[in-house]
Short mmCIF file of C-alpha atoms in Angstrom, two decimals:
data_model
loop_
_atom_site.label_atom_id
_atom_site.label_comp_id
_atom_site.label_asym_id
_atom_site.label_seq_id
_atom_site.Cartn_x
_atom_site.Cartn_y
_atom_site.Cartn_z
CA MET L 26 -39.91 46.61 66.34
CA LEU L 27 -38.21 43.23 66.66
CA LYS L 28 -40.22 41.91 63.73
CA LYS L 29 -39.10 44.74 61.46
CA LYS L 30 -35.46 44.05 62.40
CA LYS L 31 -35.77 40.38 61.42
CA VAL L 32 -37.29 41.33 58.07
CA ALA L 33 -34.50 43.78 57.41
CA THR L 34 -31.92 41.15 58.32
CA GLY L 35 -33.54 38.69 55.90
CA ILE L 36 -33.42 41.21 53.10
CA VAL L 37 -29.72 41.84 53.74
CA ALA L 38 -29.01 38.11 53.73
CA LEU L 39 -30.90 37.64 50.48
CA LEU L 40 -29.03 40.49 48.85
CA THR L 41 -25.74 39.03 50.03
CA VAL L 42 -26.53 35.60 48.58
CA PHE L 43 -27.65 37.15 45.28
CA SER L 44 -24.51 39.25 45.11
CA LEU L 45 -22.26 36.23 45.70
CA GLY L 46 -24.13 34.22 43.07
CA ALA L 47 -23.67 37.00 40.54
CA CYS L 48 -19.97 37.22 41.29
CA SER L 49 -19.63 33.47 40.92
CA ALA L 50 -21.42 33.48 37.57
CA SER L 51 -19.32 36.39 36.37
CA GLY L 52 -16.11 34.63 37.39
CA GLY L 53 -17.17 31.40 35.57
CA THR L 54 -17.74 33.26 32.33
CA LYS L 55 -14.28 34.74 32.46
CA ASN L 56 -12.69 31.36 33.14
CA ASP L 57 -14.59 29.75 30.23
CA ALA L 58 -13.39 32.54 27.97
CA LYS L 59 -9.82 31.81 28.97
CA VAL L 60 -10.25 28.09 28.20
CA ASN L 61 -11.80 28.70 24.78
CA THR L 62 -9.36 31.42 23.73
CA GLN L 63 -6.00 30.19 22.44
CA SER L 64 -3.14 32.57 21.86
CA GLN L 65 -1.43 32.79 18.49
CA SER L 66 1.71 31.54 20.18
CA TYR L 67 -0.11 28.40 21.40
CA VAL L 68 -1.48 27.69 17.91
CA ASN L 69 1.92 28.24 16.27
CA ASN L 70 3.58 25.91 18.76
CA ARG L 71 1.07 23.16 18.00
CA TYR L 72 1.58 23.72 14.26
CA GLN L 73 5.39 23.59 14.46
CA LYS L 74 5.30 20.55 16.73
CA ALA L 75 3.03 18.77 14.24
CA LEU L 76 5.48 19.48 11.42
CA LYS L 77 8.30 17.92 13.45
CA TYR L 78 6.20 14.81 14.10
CA LEU L 79 5.40 14.58 10.37
CA ALA L 80 9.10 14.85 9.54
CA ASP L 81 9.71 11.86 11.85
CA GLY L 82 6.82 9.90 10.34
CA SER L 83 4.80 10.12 13.56
CA ASN L 84 1.57 11.05 11.83
CA SER L 85 -0.76 10.13 14.70
CA LYS L 86 1.18 12.35 17.09
CA ALA L 87 1.05 15.17 14.56
CA ASN L 88 -2.70 14.72 14.35
CA ASP L 89 -3.02 14.78 18.15
CA GLU L 90 -1.19 18.11 18.30
CA LEU L 91 -3.31 19.69 15.58
CA GLN L 92 -6.58 18.50 17.10
CA LYS L 93 -5.71 20.52 20.22
CA ILE L 94 -6.24 23.65 18.17
CA ASN L 95 -9.72 25.16 18.43
CA VAL L 96 -10.55 26.36 14.92
CA THR L 97 -12.20 29.77 14.81
CA SER L 98 -12.79 32.40 12.14
CA LYS L 99 -9.40 33.86 13.07
CA THR L 100 -7.44 30.62 12.60
CA SER L 101 -5.08 30.89 9.62
CA THR L 102 -5.85 28.92 6.47
CA LYS L 103 -2.56 27.00 6.56
CA VAL L 104 -3.28 25.75 10.08
CA VAL L 105 -6.83 24.69 9.21
CA GLN L 106 -5.68 22.92 6.04
CA LEU L 107 -2.87 21.06 7.78
CA ARG L 108 -5.24 20.06 10.59
CA ASN L 109 -7.77 18.64 8.13
CA ASN L 110 -5.22 17.00 5.82
CA VAL L 111 -3.30 15.26 8.60
CA ARG L 112 -6.57 13.93 10.01
CA THR L 113 -7.35 12.52 6.56
CA LEU L 114 -3.83 11.08 6.29
CA VAL L 115 -4.21 9.25 9.60
CA GLY L 116 -7.57 7.97 8.36
CA VAL L 117 -5.82 6.48 5.31
CA GLU L 118 -3.29 4.71 7.54
CA GLN L 119 -6.04 3.32 9.76
CA ALA L 120 -7.97 2.08 6.73
CA LEU L 121 -4.87 0.33 5.33
CA ASP L 122 -4.12 -1.28 8.70
CA ALA L 123 -7.68 -2.64 8.64
CA ASN L 124 -7.20 -3.75 5.01
CA GLU L 125 -9.99 -1.43 3.87
CA VAL L 126 -8.31 -0.47 0.61
CA THR L 127 -11.36 1.12 -1.02
CA ARG L 128 -11.88 3.47 1.91
CA ALA L 129 -8.17 4.31 1.92
CA GLU L 130 -8.26 5.17 -1.78
CA LYS L 131 -11.27 7.47 -1.30
CA LEU L 132 -9.48 9.30 1.48
CA LEU L 133 -6.31 9.55 -0.62
CA ASP L 134 -8.33 11.26 -3.35
CA LYS L 135 -8.98 14.09 -0.88
CA LEU L 136 -5.21 14.62 -0.59
CA GLN L 137 -4.62 14.63 -4.34
CA ASP L 138 -4.27 18.43 -4.64
CA VAL L 139 -2.21 19.04 -1.50
CA SER L 140 0.93 21.02 -2.37
CA ARG L 141 2.38 22.01 1.02
CA PRO L 142 4.03 21.70 3.47
CA GLU L 143 6.89 19.44 2.38
CA GLU L 144 6.67 17.34 5.55
CA LEU L 145 3.08 16.43 4.73
CA LEU L 146 3.83 15.71 1.06
CA THR L 147 6.53 13.24 2.12
CA GLN L 148 4.05 11.34 4.30
CA ILE L 149 1.38 11.35 1.60
CA LYS L 150 3.91 9.84 -0.81
CA ALA L 151 4.82 7.20 1.77
CA VAL L 152 1.21 6.22 2.43
CA LYS L 153 0.54 5.99 -1.32
CA LYS L 154 3.41 3.51 -1.54
CA GLU L 155 1.89 1.54 1.34
CA ALA L 156 -1.49 1.51 -0.42
CA LYS L 157 0.15 0.11 -3.55
CA GLU L 158 1.87 -2.67 -1.57
CA VAL L 159 -1.29 -3.54 0.35
CA THR L 160 -3.19 -3.80 -2.94
CA LEU L 161 -0.54 -6.13 -4.35
CA ALA L 162 -0.50 -8.16 -1.13
CA ASN L 163 -4.24 -8.76 -1.39
CA THR L 164 -3.89 -9.78 -5.04
CA TYR L 165 -1.09 -12.26 -4.30
CA HIS L 166 -2.82 -13.64 -1.19
CA LYS L 167 -6.01 -14.42 -3.08
CA GLU L 168 -4.05 -15.96 -5.96
CA ILE L 169 -2.16 -18.33 -3.66
CA GLN L 170 -5.38 -19.83 -2.38
CA ARG L 171 -7.13 -20.01 -5.75
CA TYR L 172 -4.13 -21.36 -7.65
CA TYR L 173 -3.33 -24.01 -5.05
CA LYS L 174 -6.94 -25.19 -5.04
CA ALA L 175 -6.88 -25.35 -8.85
CA GLU L 176 -3.57 -27.34 -8.72
CA LYS L 177 -1.67 -24.51 -10.42
CA TYR L 178 1.26 -25.03 -8.10
CA GLU L 179 3.94 -23.06 -9.93
CA ALA L 180 1.63 -20.04 -10.11
CA ALA L 181 0.72 -20.47 -6.42
CA GLY L 182 4.42 -20.66 -5.52
CA GLY L 183 5.17 -17.56 -7.59
CA SER L 184 2.39 -15.60 -5.91
CA LEU L 185 3.67 -16.71 -2.49
CA GLN L 186 7.18 -15.53 -3.37
CA ALA L 187 5.78 -12.26 -4.68
CA LEU L 188 3.80 -11.74 -1.46
CA ASN L 189 6.82 -12.46 0.73
CA SER L 190 8.95 -9.99 -1.23
CA LEU L 191 6.70 -7.11 -0.13
CA ASN L 192 7.65 -4.93 2.84
CA ASP L 193 6.48 -6.52 6.09
CA LYS L 194 6.68 -3.19 7.97
CA TYR L 195 3.13 -2.61 6.79
CA VAL L 196 0.58 -4.14 9.18
CA THR L 197 -1.71 -5.65 6.53
CA VAL L 198 1.16 -6.98 4.40
CA ALA L 199 2.72 -8.71 7.42
CA ARG L 200 -0.65 -10.17 8.40
CA LEU L 201 -1.29 -11.59 4.92
CA GLN L 202 2.25 -12.99 4.73
CA LYS L 203 1.72 -14.81 8.02
CA GLN L 204 -1.62 -16.21 6.85
CA ALA L 205 -0.11 -17.47 3.59
CA SER L 206 2.98 -19.05 5.18
CA LYS L 207 1.13 -22.35 5.68
CA TYR L 208 1.15 -22.87 1.91
CA LYS L 209 4.96 -22.87 1.55
CA ASP L 210 5.60 -26.53 2.43
CA LYS L 211 2.43 -27.66 0.67
CA ILE L 212 3.40 -26.01 -2.60
CA GLU L 213 7.01 -27.21 -2.50
CA ASP L 214 5.89 -30.78 -1.82
CA LYS L 215 3.55 -30.72 -4.83
CA GLN L 216 6.20 -29.17 -7.06
CA GLU L 217 8.88 -31.68 -6.13
CA LYS L 218 6.54 -34.47 -7.15
CA GLU L 219 5.56 -32.81 -10.43
CA ALA L 220 8.80 -31.19 -11.48
CA ALA L 221 10.41 -32.54 -14.59
CA LYS L 222 14.12 -33.24 -14.51
CA GLN L 223 15.66 -30.01 -15.70
CA ALA L 224 19.28 -29.45 -14.76
CA SER L 225 19.49 -25.99 -16.27
CA TYR L 226 17.54 -23.27 -18.06
CA ALA L 227 14.57 -23.98 -15.83
CA ASN L 228 13.04 -20.54 -16.24
CA ALA L 229 13.49 -20.47 -20.03
CA ARG L 230 12.11 -23.97 -20.52
CA SER L 231 9.06 -23.13 -18.41
CA SER L 232 8.51 -19.68 -19.91
CA LYS L 233 5.27 -19.29 -21.84
CA ILE L 234 6.80 -16.56 -24.00
CA VAL L 235 9.98 -18.50 -24.83
CA SER L 236 8.02 -21.70 -25.50
CA SER L 237 5.67 -19.87 -27.85
CA GLN L 238 8.50 -18.16 -29.70
CA TYR L 239 10.48 -21.39 -30.04
CA ALA L 240 7.43 -23.23 -31.39
CA GLN L 241 6.82 -20.49 -33.98
CA GLN L 242 10.42 -20.57 -35.14
CA THR L 243 10.96 -24.32 -35.20
CA GLY L 244 7.52 -25.91 -35.20
CA ARG L 245 8.64 -28.06 -32.28
CA SER L 246 8.01 -28.15 -28.52
CA ILE L 247 10.71 -26.65 -26.34
CA GLU L 248 10.58 -29.76 -24.13
CA SER L 249 12.72 -31.60 -26.64
CA ALA L 250 15.10 -28.70 -27.26
CA SER L 251 18.75 -28.80 -26.26
CA ASN L 252 20.14 -26.35 -23.75
CA ALA L 253 21.82 -24.43 -26.56
CA GLU L 254 18.54 -24.11 -28.46
CA VAL L 255 16.75 -22.96 -25.30
CA ALA L 256 19.46 -20.38 -24.66
CA SER L 257 19.15 -19.07 -28.20
CA ALA L 258 15.37 -18.72 -27.96
CA SER L 259 15.42 -17.10 -24.52
CA SER L 260 18.13 -14.57 -25.46
CA GLN L 261 15.66 -12.89 -27.81
CA VAL L 262 13.20 -12.12 -25.00
CA ALA L 263 15.45 -12.05 -21.94
CA GLN L 264 15.84 -9.16 -19.53
CA PRO L 265 18.97 -7.27 -20.81
CA THR L 266 17.38 -6.28 -24.11
CA SER L 267 14.26 -4.94 -22.43
CA ALA L 268 15.67 -3.29 -19.30
CA GLY L 269 14.01 0.05 -20.00
CA ILE L 270 10.53 -1.45 -20.32
CA ILE L 271 11.03 -3.53 -17.19
CA GLN L 272 12.07 -0.46 -15.20
CA GLN L 273 8.97 1.40 -16.40
CA PHE L 274 6.78 -1.59 -15.56
CA ARG L 275 8.17 -1.92 -12.03
CA ALA L 276 7.91 1.83 -11.36
CA ALA L 277 4.28 1.87 -12.51
CA THR L 278 3.15 -1.24 -10.62
CA GLY L 279 5.37 -1.47 -7.57
CA VAL L 280 6.10 -5.13 -8.37
CA PRO L 281 9.36 -5.93 -6.50
CA GLN L 282 12.37 -7.75 -7.94
CA VAL L 283 14.44 -10.21 -5.92
CA ASN L 284 17.38 -12.53 -6.58
CA GLY L 285 16.25 -15.48 -8.68
CA ASP L 286 13.76 -13.47 -10.75
CA GLN L 287 14.03 -13.56 -14.52
CA TYR L 288 12.03 -11.39 -16.90
CA PHE L 289 10.96 -12.32 -20.42
CA VAL L 290 9.52 -9.55 -22.59
CA GLN L 291 7.72 -9.73 -25.91
CA GLN L 292 6.53 -6.65 -27.80
CA LEU L 293 2.93 -7.01 -28.95
CA THR L 294 2.22 -3.57 -30.45
CA ALA L 295 4.04 -0.24 -30.71
CA THR L 296 3.39 0.47 -27.01
CA THR L 297 2.16 -2.83 -25.57
CA TYR L 298 4.37 -5.55 -24.10
CA GLN L 299 3.85 -8.96 -22.59
CA ILE L 300 6.03 -9.46 -19.54
CA GLU L 301 6.61 -12.79 -17.84
CA ILE L 302 8.35 -13.05 -14.48
CA ARG L 303 9.72 -16.40 -13.38
CA HIS L 304 11.74 -17.38 -10.35
CA THR L 305 14.07 -20.16 -9.30
CA SER L 306 15.46 -20.47 -5.78
CA THR L 307 18.87 -21.72 -4.71
CA GLY L 308 17.38 -24.71 -2.94
CA ALA L 309 15.28 -25.82 -5.92
CA SER L 310 17.10 -24.64 -9.03
CA THR L 311 15.23 -27.03 -11.32
CA ILE L 312 11.86 -25.61 -10.31
CA SER L 313 10.64 -22.48 -12.03
CA ASN L 314 7.75 -20.58 -10.46
CA LEU L 315 5.58 -18.27 -12.48
CA LYS L 316 5.35 -15.00 -10.54
CA GLY L 317 3.12 -13.45 -13.15
CA LEU L 318 2.26 -12.98 -16.82
CA TYR L 319 1.44 -9.35 -17.51
CA THR L 320 0.60 -6.94 -20.29
CA TYR L 321 2.02 -3.44 -19.99
CA ASP L 322 1.25 -0.30 -21.99
CA SER L 323 4.29 2.00 -22.03
CA ASN L 324 2.10 4.91 -23.13
CA THR L 325 -0.53 4.78 -20.35
CA HIS L 326 1.73 2.93 -17.85
CA LYS L 327 -1.18 0.60 -17.08
CA ALA L 328 -0.57 -3.09 -16.42
CA GLN L 329 -2.74 -6.19 -16.27
CA LYS L 330 -2.00 -9.59 -14.75
CA MET L 331 -3.28 -12.83 -16.22
CA ASP L 332 -5.47 -15.05 -14.07
CA GLU L 333 -3.94 -18.53 -14.44
CA ILE L 334 -7.31 -20.20 -14.04
CA THR L 335 -9.51 -18.15 -16.36
CA GLY L 336 -6.85 -16.78 -18.68
CA GLU L 337 -8.31 -13.29 -18.24
CA TYR L 338 -6.11 -10.23 -17.74
CA LYS L 339 -7.06 -8.02 -14.80
CA PRO L 340 -5.77 -4.49 -13.99
CA ILE L 341 -3.27 -4.25 -11.12
CA ASN L 342 -2.63 -0.49 -11.06
#
C-alpha cells in the first residue's frame, strides 16, 4: 500500500512540473509576440521623429529612429521607403567622410528618383553639394602635388587657393586642406624667386587667353606691352562682358569665387567657351596664380580642366 502511494505521489509531481513548464512556455510566447508587435502609434512616432531630425540635418539620428521600426507586410510604403532612403543617405555621408567618392556616387544614384518628403529632399541636395566639393577637393589636392613636383608653381599655388576656398565643414575637404597646407610656404618661396617685376595688371599679363589674343592682334609678346595696351587687350575677355557664362559655369561645376579672382573668357564656338581663372592676393599683388584653364559647353553644362603638365583637358563635372 505504501508503494502505491509513492507512485501516485510521483505521478502528481510529474504532472505538476509538466503543467508549470507548459505555462512558462505559453507565457514566453505571449511576451515575444508583444516585443515583435509594434503599434501604429509607435511606428508613426518614429517616423515623425525621423522627419524632425532630417529637418535639423541630423541624418544619423533620423536613421537610428527609423531602424527601430520592424518592417512587416503591414508597414506603410512611405515608412518603408523613408527607412531605406535615409539608410542610403547616411551611407553616402559615410562614404564621403572616408573619401570613397565612387561608392558615394553609386549610392546617390539610388536616391535619384526620390520625390518626398521635403525634409529628405533637402538633405539629398545638401549631400550632393558635399559630393561635388569633395570631388573638387581631390582634384585640387592631386594637382598641388603634381604641379609642384613639375615646377609649375603658379598652377600649384592656384590649386592650393582653390582647395582652401572650399567649405571646411566637410570632413574630407578639411582633411585634404590640412594635408596640403605644407605646400603654402614652399610655393610662395618659389614664386617670389621666379616672379617678374610687374607692378600692375599681373593677372592680365600672365593670362594665357589675353597673351594669345594680344599676340594675334599685334604680332608681339605681351611681355613688352605697356599697361595701357594690356588693359585694352584684357578688356575684350574680362569678366564683366561674360558674367552670364561665368555664372552658368560656376553653377554647373561648383567652382567657388573669392576676392582676388579674375576671369577671362574667350568664345570658341557657338556654345563652347574657354575660361581662365587667375588670382592675386593682397600680400603678393605682383604674383598671378593660375587657378584653372577650362572649357565649358553652355549647352550641355559640362566643363573640362586643363592639366598643366600634359595639356590635356579632363572632365570635372
